[in-house]
Amino acid sequence: MDCKTQNSLLQDATTSLSDGYDVLYFSPTPIIEASIEEITNKPIIVTSPYKGLNSFKAEDWESFFGRDDLILRLLDNLCNQNITLLLGASGSGKSSVIQAGLISRLKESFGSKFTAISLKPDRNPFLSLYNSRLQNNYQCEAEITLTQLIQNLQQEDRGTYWLIVIDNFEELFTLSNSQEAQFFIEDIIEAYKLLNKPSDCSVKIKIILAMRSEYLDNLSAYPHLIDIIVTQKNIQVIANITSENLYRVIEQPAARNGVVFEEGLIENIVKDTREITIFLPLLQYTLACLWKQEDLSDRVLKISTYKKLGDFKNILNNQLSLIYNNFSSSEQLILKTIIIKSIKQIDFPVKNTTVFSRVSLLKFDHKAVEKFVKNNLIIYSRTLNTIEIVHDILLNSWTILNNWVEEVRQAIAIKTQLSEDVKAWKNLYKNDKNKR
């Protein structure tokens, strides 16, 4: 078994942080440092500890490794600031850090007094805020603003702690109506001002925004938000994961389940990941496939099984293509229709990017959708009754989906060219008519 010692000071004890009133506790994710015999003598848990393309949730915190230092910094930010922007590239694990890293620790610190409100802006951020409240069984007006919500929570004054998570913050620039986005950002600024006012209220409310780093320039249109986030240093960036932490991401979840890696396998996987820029989603998917394919009777994940999966960078493409080819022709058409209908923008506002949105489940065959969800292709939101692509990594890693996107791109190009030709013809006709 490949073992790495934990050199970080975080391993020694629980860290306590205080804002002068409340105390937040941070416990590093427990590291199993044991012999192969000790691990394989543990009761085995056959359920895969790897998430595939899904994000980690708060309840997965014991299997979420490699980000302890970042989680501690975020908790420190919450003690000292009322708003934080978590910035990271696509596939860097922003949602997982917030859920399995941050929210799990806040639950540990405050117990039943803690509540997280999580939303994604989508087409209407205010409607998304309303829907997020319904998920917490909190009745409020449909048109409530973030500032009004905070005022309502403060009036309750029950000594509670609230974390408002606005994930996929870039959707304000890619999916939301521009006017709604403008109003919502202004609302965030007003909410921040409200939270910064001196108050004897016992309710604590913090806001965390999570955004893909390539959209940082979009904030420049909002100088007040730039001042709050950048000038006042209310920002944390997800850096590339270190080799030591990468070992833990691979090794430790299996060890918790009573399973070890064949000697040399972790080194092979780590080496393969270094050839790819966005590798964490592919890594989780590969490890999930490895776990599923392996005979765990001897408690060892083997090199031979890993090699059968194929080249690391093609594992996702190969597996999804195999799944897709086992669908009926009607199911294949439904999946293609879902993907095409969910394409919101291509090459805007960032070149060579495709923006996917959520689509209503009502338009599609439910049995087929259940099959797609089960096979880790799309995500279903029961609250919103919507479906969406499971992860943007599919765009770069699955040839079939990429071909569908290219079809849309070519159709847009043809439509644009036709529009330009019609416009040119009208101008030519107008000029010719004026000469007569």
Short mmCIF file of C-alpha atoms in Angstrom, two decimals:
data_model
loop_
_atom_site.label_atom_id
_atom_site.label_comp_id
_atom_site.label_asym_id
_atom_site.label_seq_id
_atom_site.Cartn_x
_atom_site.Cartn_y
_atom_site.Cartn_z
CA MET A 1 0.00 0.00 0.00
CA ASP A 2 1.22 3.49 -0.82
CA CYS A 3 1.35 5.59 2.33
CA LYS A 4 2.24 9.24 2.76
CA THR A 5 2.90 10.82 6.12
CA GLN A 6 1.00 13.95 7.02
CA ASN A 7 3.47 16.77 7.54
CA SER A 8 0.92 19.57 7.93
CA LEU A 9 0.45 21.06 11.38
CA LEU A 10 -3.27 20.55 10.82
CA GLN A 11 -2.99 16.91 11.82
CA ASP A 12 -2.23 17.55 15.47
CA ALA A 13 -5.49 18.89 16.87
CA THR A 14 -8.77 20.62 16.26
CA THR A 15 -8.25 24.31 15.49
CA SER A 16 -10.59 26.87 17.01
CA LEU A 17 -11.25 30.26 15.43
CA SER A 18 -13.26 33.11 16.88
CA ASP A 19 -14.82 36.33 15.63
CA GLY A 20 -15.04 37.63 19.20
CA TYR A 21 -18.44 36.08 19.84
CA ASP A 22 -18.78 32.69 18.18
CA VAL A 23 -16.17 29.94 18.02
CA LEU A 24 -15.69 27.88 14.85
CA TYR A 25 -13.99 24.51 15.07
CA PHE A 26 -11.93 22.94 12.34
CA SER A 27 -11.01 19.28 12.44
CA PRO A 28 -8.80 18.04 9.60
CA THR A 29 -10.12 15.11 7.62
CA PRO A 30 -8.86 12.04 9.54
CA ILE A 31 -5.89 10.37 7.88
CA ILE A 32 -5.57 6.59 8.22
CA GLU A 33 -1.94 5.70 8.81
CA ALA A 34 -1.94 1.94 9.21
CA SER A 35 -0.40 -1.21 7.78
CA ILE A 36 -1.96 -3.12 4.91
CA GLU A 37 -2.93 -5.87 7.34
CA GLU A 38 -4.65 -3.44 9.70
CA ILE A 39 -6.62 -1.84 6.89
CA THR A 40 -7.69 -5.09 5.23
CA ASN A 41 -8.79 -6.49 8.60
CA LYS A 42 -11.31 -3.65 8.96
CA PRO A 43 -14.93 -4.44 8.10
CA ILE A 44 -15.17 -3.81 4.37
CA ILE A 45 -17.56 -1.20 2.98
CA VAL A 46 -18.31 -2.24 -0.60
CA THR A 47 -20.04 1.01 -1.58
CA SER A 48 -17.67 3.13 -3.66
CA PRO A 49 -16.17 6.05 -1.72
CA TYR A 50 -15.42 7.87 -4.99
CA LYS A 51 -17.91 10.38 -6.38
CA GLY A 52 -17.53 9.94 -10.12
CA LEU A 53 -18.66 13.20 -11.73
CA ASN A 54 -20.87 14.23 -8.80
CA SER A 55 -19.87 16.84 -6.23
CA PHE A 56 -19.12 15.89 -2.63
CA LYS A 57 -21.88 16.70 -0.15
CA ALA A 58 -21.61 17.71 3.50
CA GLU A 59 -22.18 14.11 4.60
CA ASP A 60 -19.18 12.99 2.49
CA TRP A 61 -16.68 15.02 4.54
CA GLU A 62 -14.78 11.99 5.85
CA SER A 63 -13.98 10.97 2.26
CA PHE A 64 -13.04 14.48 1.12
CA PHE A 65 -9.26 14.89 1.19
CA GLY A 66 -6.62 17.32 0.03
CA ARG A 67 -8.19 20.70 0.82
CA ASP A 68 -7.77 21.10 4.59
CA ASP A 69 -5.57 24.20 4.30
CA LEU A 70 -8.10 25.93 2.02
CA ILE A 71 -11.02 24.98 4.27
CA LEU A 72 -9.22 26.47 7.27
CA ARG A 73 -8.60 29.70 5.35
CA LEU A 74 -12.27 29.89 4.37
CA LEU A 75 -13.34 29.43 7.98
CA ASP A 76 -10.92 32.15 9.01
CA ASN A 77 -12.47 34.40 6.34
CA LEU A 78 -15.93 33.74 7.77
CA CYS A 79 -14.70 34.81 11.21
CA ASN A 80 -13.35 38.10 9.91
CA GLN A 81 -15.52 38.96 6.88
CA ASN A 82 -19.18 38.77 5.92
CA ILE A 83 -18.60 37.84 2.27
CA THR A 84 -16.06 35.65 0.51
CA LEU A 85 -15.47 34.83 -3.15
CA LEU A 86 -14.12 31.34 -3.80
CA LEU A 87 -12.42 31.41 -7.18
CA GLY A 88 -11.27 28.37 -9.13
CA ALA A 89 -11.05 26.84 -12.58
CA SER A 90 -13.75 24.56 -13.92
CA GLY A 91 -13.30 21.15 -12.33
CA SER A 92 -11.24 22.43 -9.39
CA GLY A 93 -13.85 21.31 -6.86
CA LYS A 94 -15.40 24.58 -5.67
CA SER A 95 -18.78 23.07 -4.84
CA SER A 96 -17.18 20.13 -3.04
CA VAL A 97 -14.97 22.42 -0.95
CA ILE A 98 -18.01 24.40 0.16
CA GLN A 99 -20.22 21.39 0.85
CA ALA A 100 -17.90 18.70 2.22
CA GLY A 101 -15.29 21.12 3.53
CA LEU A 102 -16.96 24.27 4.80
CA ILE A 103 -20.58 23.38 5.52
CA SER A 104 -19.66 20.14 7.27
CA ARG A 105 -17.38 22.06 9.68
CA LEU A 106 -20.02 24.71 10.34
CA LYS A 107 -22.50 21.95 11.16
CA GLU A 108 -19.92 20.53 13.54
CA SER A 109 -19.48 23.93 15.20
CA PHE A 110 -23.11 25.05 15.48
CA GLY A 111 -25.21 21.90 15.20
CA SER A 112 -28.94 22.55 14.83
CA LYS A 113 -28.37 26.31 14.99
CA PHE A 114 -26.66 26.22 11.58
CA THR A 115 -28.47 26.44 8.24
CA ALA A 116 -27.03 26.64 4.73
CA ILE A 117 -28.99 28.27 1.92
CA SER A 118 -27.54 27.19 -1.43
CA LEU A 119 -28.57 28.51 -4.82
CA LYS A 120 -27.36 28.93 -8.38
CA PRO A 121 -28.42 32.15 -10.19
CA ASP A 122 -29.79 30.44 -13.31
CA ARG A 123 -32.03 32.64 -15.49
CA ASN A 124 -33.58 34.51 -12.55
CA PRO A 125 -31.42 34.75 -9.41
CA PHE A 126 -34.30 36.09 -7.30
CA LEU A 127 -36.49 33.12 -8.23
CA SER A 128 -33.54 30.83 -7.44
CA LEU A 129 -33.27 32.49 -4.03
CA TYR A 130 -36.97 31.87 -3.44
CA ASN A 131 -36.67 28.20 -4.46
CA SER A 132 -33.66 27.72 -2.19
CA ARG A 133 -35.76 28.89 0.75
CA LEU A 134 -38.47 26.36 -0.09
CA GLN A 135 -35.84 23.62 0.17
CA ASN A 136 -35.30 24.70 3.79
CA ASN A 137 -39.07 24.85 4.46
CA TYR A 138 -38.83 28.59 4.97
CA GLN A 139 -41.86 30.39 3.57
CA CYS A 140 -41.21 33.81 2.04
CA GLU A 141 -42.46 36.10 -0.68
CA ALA A 142 -41.56 35.09 -4.22
CA GLU A 143 -40.05 38.50 -4.91
CA ILE A 144 -37.91 38.64 -1.77
CA THR A 145 -34.43 40.09 -2.20
CA LEU A 146 -31.27 38.94 -0.49
CA THR A 147 -31.29 42.08 1.64
CA GLN A 148 -34.90 41.48 2.69
CA LEU A 149 -34.12 37.86 3.53
CA ILE A 150 -31.24 38.95 5.77
CA GLN A 151 -33.46 41.51 7.49
CA ASN A 152 -36.07 38.81 8.15
CA LEU A 153 -33.47 36.45 9.60
CA GLN A 154 -32.02 39.16 11.80
CA GLN A 155 -35.46 40.00 13.19
CA GLU A 156 -35.86 36.41 14.37
CA ASP A 157 -32.77 36.93 16.59
CA ARG A 158 -32.50 33.30 17.71
CA GLY A 159 -28.73 32.99 17.93
CA THR A 160 -28.60 31.06 14.68
CA TYR A 161 -25.80 30.91 12.08
CA TRP A 162 -26.66 31.14 8.38
CA LEU A 163 -24.43 30.58 5.37
CA ILE A 164 -25.79 31.82 2.06
CA VAL A 165 -23.98 30.02 -0.78
CA ILE A 166 -24.29 31.42 -4.30
CA ASP A 167 -22.65 28.70 -6.37
CA ASN A 168 -21.89 29.00 -10.08
CA PHE A 169 -21.85 32.78 -9.62
CA GLU A 170 -20.76 33.14 -13.26
CA GLU A 171 -24.32 32.23 -14.29
CA LEU A 172 -25.18 35.88 -13.63
CA PHE A 173 -23.10 36.64 -16.74
CA THR A 174 -24.01 33.60 -18.83
CA LEU A 175 -27.60 32.60 -18.04
CA SER A 176 -29.37 35.35 -16.13
CA ASN A 177 -31.30 38.18 -17.71
CA SER A 178 -28.86 41.13 -17.78
CA GLN A 179 -31.23 43.41 -15.87
CA GLU A 180 -31.93 40.75 -13.24
CA ALA A 181 -28.18 40.17 -12.90
CA GLN A 182 -27.59 43.89 -12.41
CA PHE A 183 -30.29 44.07 -9.72
CA PHE A 184 -29.00 40.95 -7.98
CA ILE A 185 -25.41 42.20 -7.81
CA GLU A 186 -26.67 45.52 -6.44
CA ASP A 187 -28.67 43.49 -3.92
CA ILE A 188 -25.52 41.62 -2.85
CA ILE A 189 -23.74 44.93 -2.31
CA GLU A 190 -26.63 46.25 -0.19
CA ALA A 191 -26.74 42.99 1.76
CA TYR A 192 -23.02 43.29 2.48
CA LYS A 193 -23.50 46.86 3.74
CA LEU A 194 -26.34 45.69 5.98
CA LEU A 195 -24.24 42.87 7.45
CA ASN A 196 -21.39 45.28 8.13
CA LYS A 197 -23.55 47.62 10.21
CA PRO A 198 -22.92 47.44 13.99
CA SER A 199 -25.66 45.33 15.56
CA ASP A 200 -26.53 43.57 18.81
CA CYS A 201 -28.37 40.89 16.84
CA SER A 202 -27.39 37.34 17.84
CA VAL A 203 -27.94 35.99 14.33
CA LYS A 204 -24.81 35.48 12.20
CA ILE A 205 -25.20 35.55 8.42
CA LYS A 206 -22.34 35.00 6.00
CA ILE A 207 -22.28 35.00 2.19
CA ILE A 208 -19.96 32.92 0.03
CA LEU A 209 -19.80 33.18 -3.76
CA ALA A 210 -18.21 30.47 -5.90
CA MET A 211 -17.15 31.38 -9.43
CA ARG A 212 -15.06 30.00 -12.26
CA SER A 213 -11.83 31.97 -12.57
CA GLU A 214 -12.20 32.69 -16.30
CA TYR A 215 -15.15 34.97 -15.50
CA LEU A 216 -13.29 37.20 -13.03
CA ASP A 217 -13.01 39.99 -15.63
CA ASN A 218 -16.82 40.22 -15.71
CA LEU A 219 -16.74 41.72 -12.22
CA SER A 220 -14.95 44.79 -13.60
CA ALA A 221 -18.33 46.16 -14.71
CA TYR A 222 -19.31 46.39 -11.04
CA PRO A 223 -16.74 48.62 -9.26
CA HIS A 224 -18.48 48.44 -5.87
CA LEU A 225 -18.39 44.64 -5.96
CA ILE A 226 -14.75 44.73 -7.06
CA ASP A 227 -14.00 46.94 -4.07
CA ILE A 228 -15.72 44.54 -1.69
CA ILE A 229 -14.19 41.38 -3.15
CA VAL A 230 -10.77 42.33 -4.47
CA THR A 231 -9.71 45.57 -2.77
CA GLN A 232 -10.83 44.36 0.65
CA LYS A 233 -9.26 40.94 -0.03
CA ASN A 234 -12.42 38.90 0.51
CA ILE A 235 -11.24 36.28 -1.96
CA GLN A 236 -9.81 32.77 -1.77
CA VAL A 237 -8.37 30.92 -4.75
CA ILE A 238 -8.31 27.15 -5.22
CA ALA A 239 -4.72 26.35 -6.11
CA ASN A 240 -3.54 23.22 -7.91
CA ILE A 241 -3.56 20.27 -5.56
CA THR A 242 -0.15 19.18 -4.25
CA SER A 243 1.28 15.72 -4.92
CA GLU A 244 1.01 14.81 -1.24
CA ASN A 245 -2.66 15.76 -1.14
CA LEU A 246 -3.30 14.01 -4.44
CA TYR A 247 -2.05 10.78 -2.86
CA ARG A 248 -4.57 11.25 -0.06
CA VAL A 249 -7.41 11.92 -2.52
CA ILE A 250 -6.66 8.56 -4.16
CA GLU A 251 -5.59 6.38 -1.24
CA GLN A 252 -7.51 7.47 1.83
CA PRO A 253 -11.16 6.90 0.75
CA ALA A 254 -10.33 3.29 -0.12
CA ALA A 255 -8.47 2.81 3.18
CA ARG A 256 -11.54 4.01 5.09
CA ASN A 257 -13.53 1.29 3.34
CA GLY A 258 -10.97 -1.40 4.18
CA VAL A 259 -9.33 -1.57 0.75
CA VAL A 260 -5.74 -0.88 -0.37
CA PHE A 261 -3.97 -0.18 -3.66
CA GLU A 262 -1.47 -2.55 -5.22
CA GLU A 263 2.05 -1.20 -4.80
CA GLY A 264 2.91 1.21 -7.61
CA LEU A 265 -0.68 1.81 -8.76
CA ILE A 266 -1.07 5.18 -7.05
CA GLU A 267 2.19 6.38 -8.62
CA ASN A 268 0.88 5.31 -12.04
CA ILE A 269 -2.39 7.18 -11.55
CA VAL A 270 -0.66 10.32 -10.26
CA LYS A 271 1.66 10.29 -13.27
CA ASP A 272 -1.30 9.95 -15.64
CA THR A 273 -3.13 12.90 -14.07
CA ARG A 274 -0.19 15.22 -14.63
CA GLU A 275 -0.69 14.96 -18.40
CA ILE A 276 -4.12 16.65 -18.14
CA THR A 277 -4.98 20.20 -17.06
CA ILE A 278 -8.44 19.53 -15.59
CA PHE A 279 -7.98 16.11 -14.04
CA LEU A 280 -9.85 15.99 -10.70
CA PRO A 281 -13.28 15.08 -12.21
CA LEU A 282 -11.60 12.51 -14.46
CA LEU A 283 -9.71 11.14 -11.46
CA GLN A 284 -12.87 10.66 -9.40
CA TYR A 285 -14.61 9.04 -12.36
CA THR A 286 -11.66 6.73 -13.01
CA LEU A 287 -11.42 5.68 -9.36
CA ALA A 288 -15.17 5.00 -9.31
CA CYS A 289 -14.78 2.81 -12.43
CA LEU A 290 -11.77 1.05 -10.92
CA TRP A 291 -13.74 0.29 -7.76
CA LYS A 292 -16.72 -0.98 -9.75
CA GLN A 293 -14.61 -3.23 -12.01
CA GLU A 294 -12.43 -4.68 -9.26
CA ASP A 295 -13.00 -7.97 -7.48
CA LEU A 296 -12.71 -6.77 -3.89
CA SER A 297 -12.53 -10.23 -2.33
CA ASP A 298 -8.82 -9.72 -1.60
CA ARG A 299 -9.29 -6.02 -0.68
CA VAL A 300 -6.78 -4.82 -3.32
CA LEU A 301 -7.27 -2.41 -6.24
CA LYS A 302 -4.94 -3.77 -8.91
CA ILE A 303 -2.77 -2.38 -11.68
CA SER A 304 -4.15 -4.97 -14.12
CA THR A 305 -7.72 -3.75 -13.54
CA TYR A 306 -6.62 -0.14 -14.00
CA LYS A 307 -4.94 -0.99 -17.30
CA LYS A 308 -8.10 -2.68 -18.57
CA LEU A 309 -9.90 0.65 -18.25
CA GLY A 310 -7.64 2.06 -20.97
CA ASP A 311 -5.69 5.27 -21.25
CA PHE A 312 -6.51 7.64 -18.36
CA LYS A 313 -7.50 10.59 -20.55
CA ASN A 314 -9.87 8.39 -22.58
CA ILE A 315 -11.53 6.42 -19.76
CA LEU A 316 -14.47 8.81 -19.43
CA ASN A 317 -15.03 8.93 -23.19
CA ASN A 318 -14.83 5.14 -23.52
CA GLN A 319 -17.14 4.41 -20.60
CA LEU A 320 -19.79 6.97 -21.57
CA SER A 321 -19.72 5.87 -25.21
CA LEU A 322 -20.24 2.28 -24.07
CA ILE A 323 -23.19 3.36 -21.92
CA TYR A 324 -24.62 5.47 -24.75
CA ASN A 325 -24.36 2.65 -27.29
CA ASN A 326 -26.41 0.43 -24.96
CA PHE A 327 -29.30 2.90 -25.05
CA SER A 328 -32.12 2.36 -27.52
CA SER A 329 -32.24 4.65 -30.54
CA SER A 330 -35.15 6.59 -28.99
CA GLU A 331 -33.21 7.04 -25.73
CA GLN A 332 -30.18 8.24 -27.67
CA LEU A 333 -32.36 10.82 -29.44
CA ILE A 334 -33.87 11.99 -26.13
CA LEU A 335 -30.41 12.43 -24.61
CA LYS A 336 -29.19 14.38 -27.63
CA THR A 337 -32.29 16.58 -27.48
CA ILE A 338 -31.72 17.28 -23.78
CA ILE A 339 -28.10 18.25 -24.40
CA ILE A 340 -28.91 20.49 -27.38
CA LYS A 341 -31.80 22.19 -25.58
CA SER A 342 -29.57 22.84 -22.57
CA ILE A 343 -26.97 24.70 -24.66
CA LYS A 344 -27.43 28.35 -23.78
CA GLN A 345 -24.38 29.99 -25.33
CA ILE A 346 -21.37 29.04 -27.43
CA ASP A 347 -18.14 31.05 -27.52
CA PHE A 348 -19.67 33.82 -25.37
CA PRO A 349 -18.72 35.54 -23.14
CA VAL A 350 -15.55 33.43 -23.14
CA LYS A 351 -14.12 32.11 -26.43
CA ASN A 352 -14.14 28.35 -26.96
CA THR A 353 -16.61 27.75 -24.13
CA THR A 354 -20.09 26.31 -24.11
CA VAL A 355 -22.59 27.32 -21.44
CA PHE A 356 -25.20 24.76 -20.42
CA SER A 357 -28.44 25.66 -18.66
CA ARG A 358 -31.11 23.64 -16.87
CA VAL A 359 -34.17 22.43 -18.75
CA SER A 360 -37.60 21.35 -17.53
CA LEU A 361 -38.13 17.64 -16.97
CA LEU A 362 -41.74 17.95 -18.17
CA LYS A 363 -40.64 17.92 -21.81
CA PHE A 364 -38.96 14.51 -21.68
CA ASP A 365 -39.74 10.85 -21.09
CA HIS A 366 -39.26 10.24 -17.36
CA LYS A 367 -38.08 6.63 -17.69
CA ALA A 368 -35.36 7.66 -20.12
CA VAL A 369 -34.30 10.51 -17.82
CA GLU A 370 -34.09 8.11 -14.86
CA LYS A 371 -31.76 5.98 -16.95
CA PHE A 372 -29.54 8.98 -17.77
CA VAL A 373 -29.38 9.99 -14.11
CA LYS A 374 -28.53 6.44 -13.04
CA ASN A 375 -25.69 6.36 -15.58
CA ASN A 376 -24.19 9.62 -14.30
CA LEU A 377 -24.97 11.68 -17.41
CA ILE A 378 -27.39 14.25 -16.04
CA ILE A 379 -28.55 15.58 -12.66
CA TYR A 380 -32.18 15.85 -11.63
CA SER A 381 -33.42 18.54 -9.23
CA ARG A 382 -36.56 17.34 -7.49
CA THR A 383 -37.30 20.80 -6.06
CA LEU A 384 -37.08 22.59 -9.41
CA ASN A 385 -38.13 19.58 -11.54
CA THR A 386 -35.23 20.34 -13.89
CA ILE A 387 -32.38 18.38 -15.39
CA GLU A 388 -28.88 19.46 -16.37
CA ILE A 389 -25.62 18.00 -17.63
CA VAL A 390 -23.73 16.32 -14.78
CA HIS A 391 -20.43 18.17 -15.35
CA ASP A 392 -18.86 20.50 -17.91
CA ILE A 393 -15.95 18.06 -18.20
CA LEU A 394 -18.13 16.00 -20.55
CA LEU A 395 -17.72 18.70 -23.18
CA ASN A 396 -13.96 18.19 -23.35
CA SER A 397 -13.87 14.47 -22.66
CA TRP A 398 -16.84 12.86 -24.42
CA THR A 399 -16.59 12.82 -28.21
CA ILE A 400 -20.28 12.16 -28.84
CA LEU A 401 -21.40 15.19 -26.83
CA ASN A 402 -18.66 17.30 -28.38
CA ASN A 403 -19.98 16.37 -31.84
CA TRP A 404 -23.47 17.49 -30.86
CA VAL A 405 -22.13 20.84 -29.67
CA GLU A 406 -20.21 21.21 -32.93
CA GLU A 407 -23.45 20.62 -34.86
CA VAL A 408 -25.03 23.49 -32.93
CA ARG A 409 -21.98 25.68 -33.50
CA GLN A 410 -22.14 25.07 -37.26
CA ALA A 411 -25.89 25.73 -37.33
CA ILE A 412 -25.33 29.04 -35.53
CA ALA A 413 -22.56 29.92 -38.00
CA ILE A 414 -24.83 29.18 -40.97
CA LYS A 415 -27.68 31.18 -39.42
CA THR A 416 -25.34 34.10 -38.73
CA GLN A 417 -23.97 34.00 -42.27
CA LEU A 418 -27.48 33.91 -43.75
CA SER A 419 -28.50 36.89 -41.61
CA GLU A 420 -25.45 38.82 -42.79
CA ASP A 421 -26.16 37.88 -46.41
CA VAL A 422 -29.78 39.03 -46.12
CA LYS A 423 -28.66 42.28 -44.52
CA ALA A 424 -26.09 42.85 -47.27
CA TRP A 425 -28.69 42.07 -49.97
CA LYS A 426 -31.16 44.53 -48.41
CA ASN A 427 -28.51 47.26 -48.32
CA LEU A 428 -27.56 46.54 -51.93
CA TYR A 429 -31.22 46.61 -53.00
CA LYS A 430 -31.78 49.87 -51.09
CA ASN A 431 -28.73 51.54 -52.68
CA ASP A 432 -29.73 50.32 -56.14
CA LYS A 433 -33.26 51.63 -55.64
CA ASN A 434 -31.96 55.05 -54.55
CA LYS A 435 -29.89 55.33 -57.73
CA ARG A 436 -32.94 54.92 -59.96
#
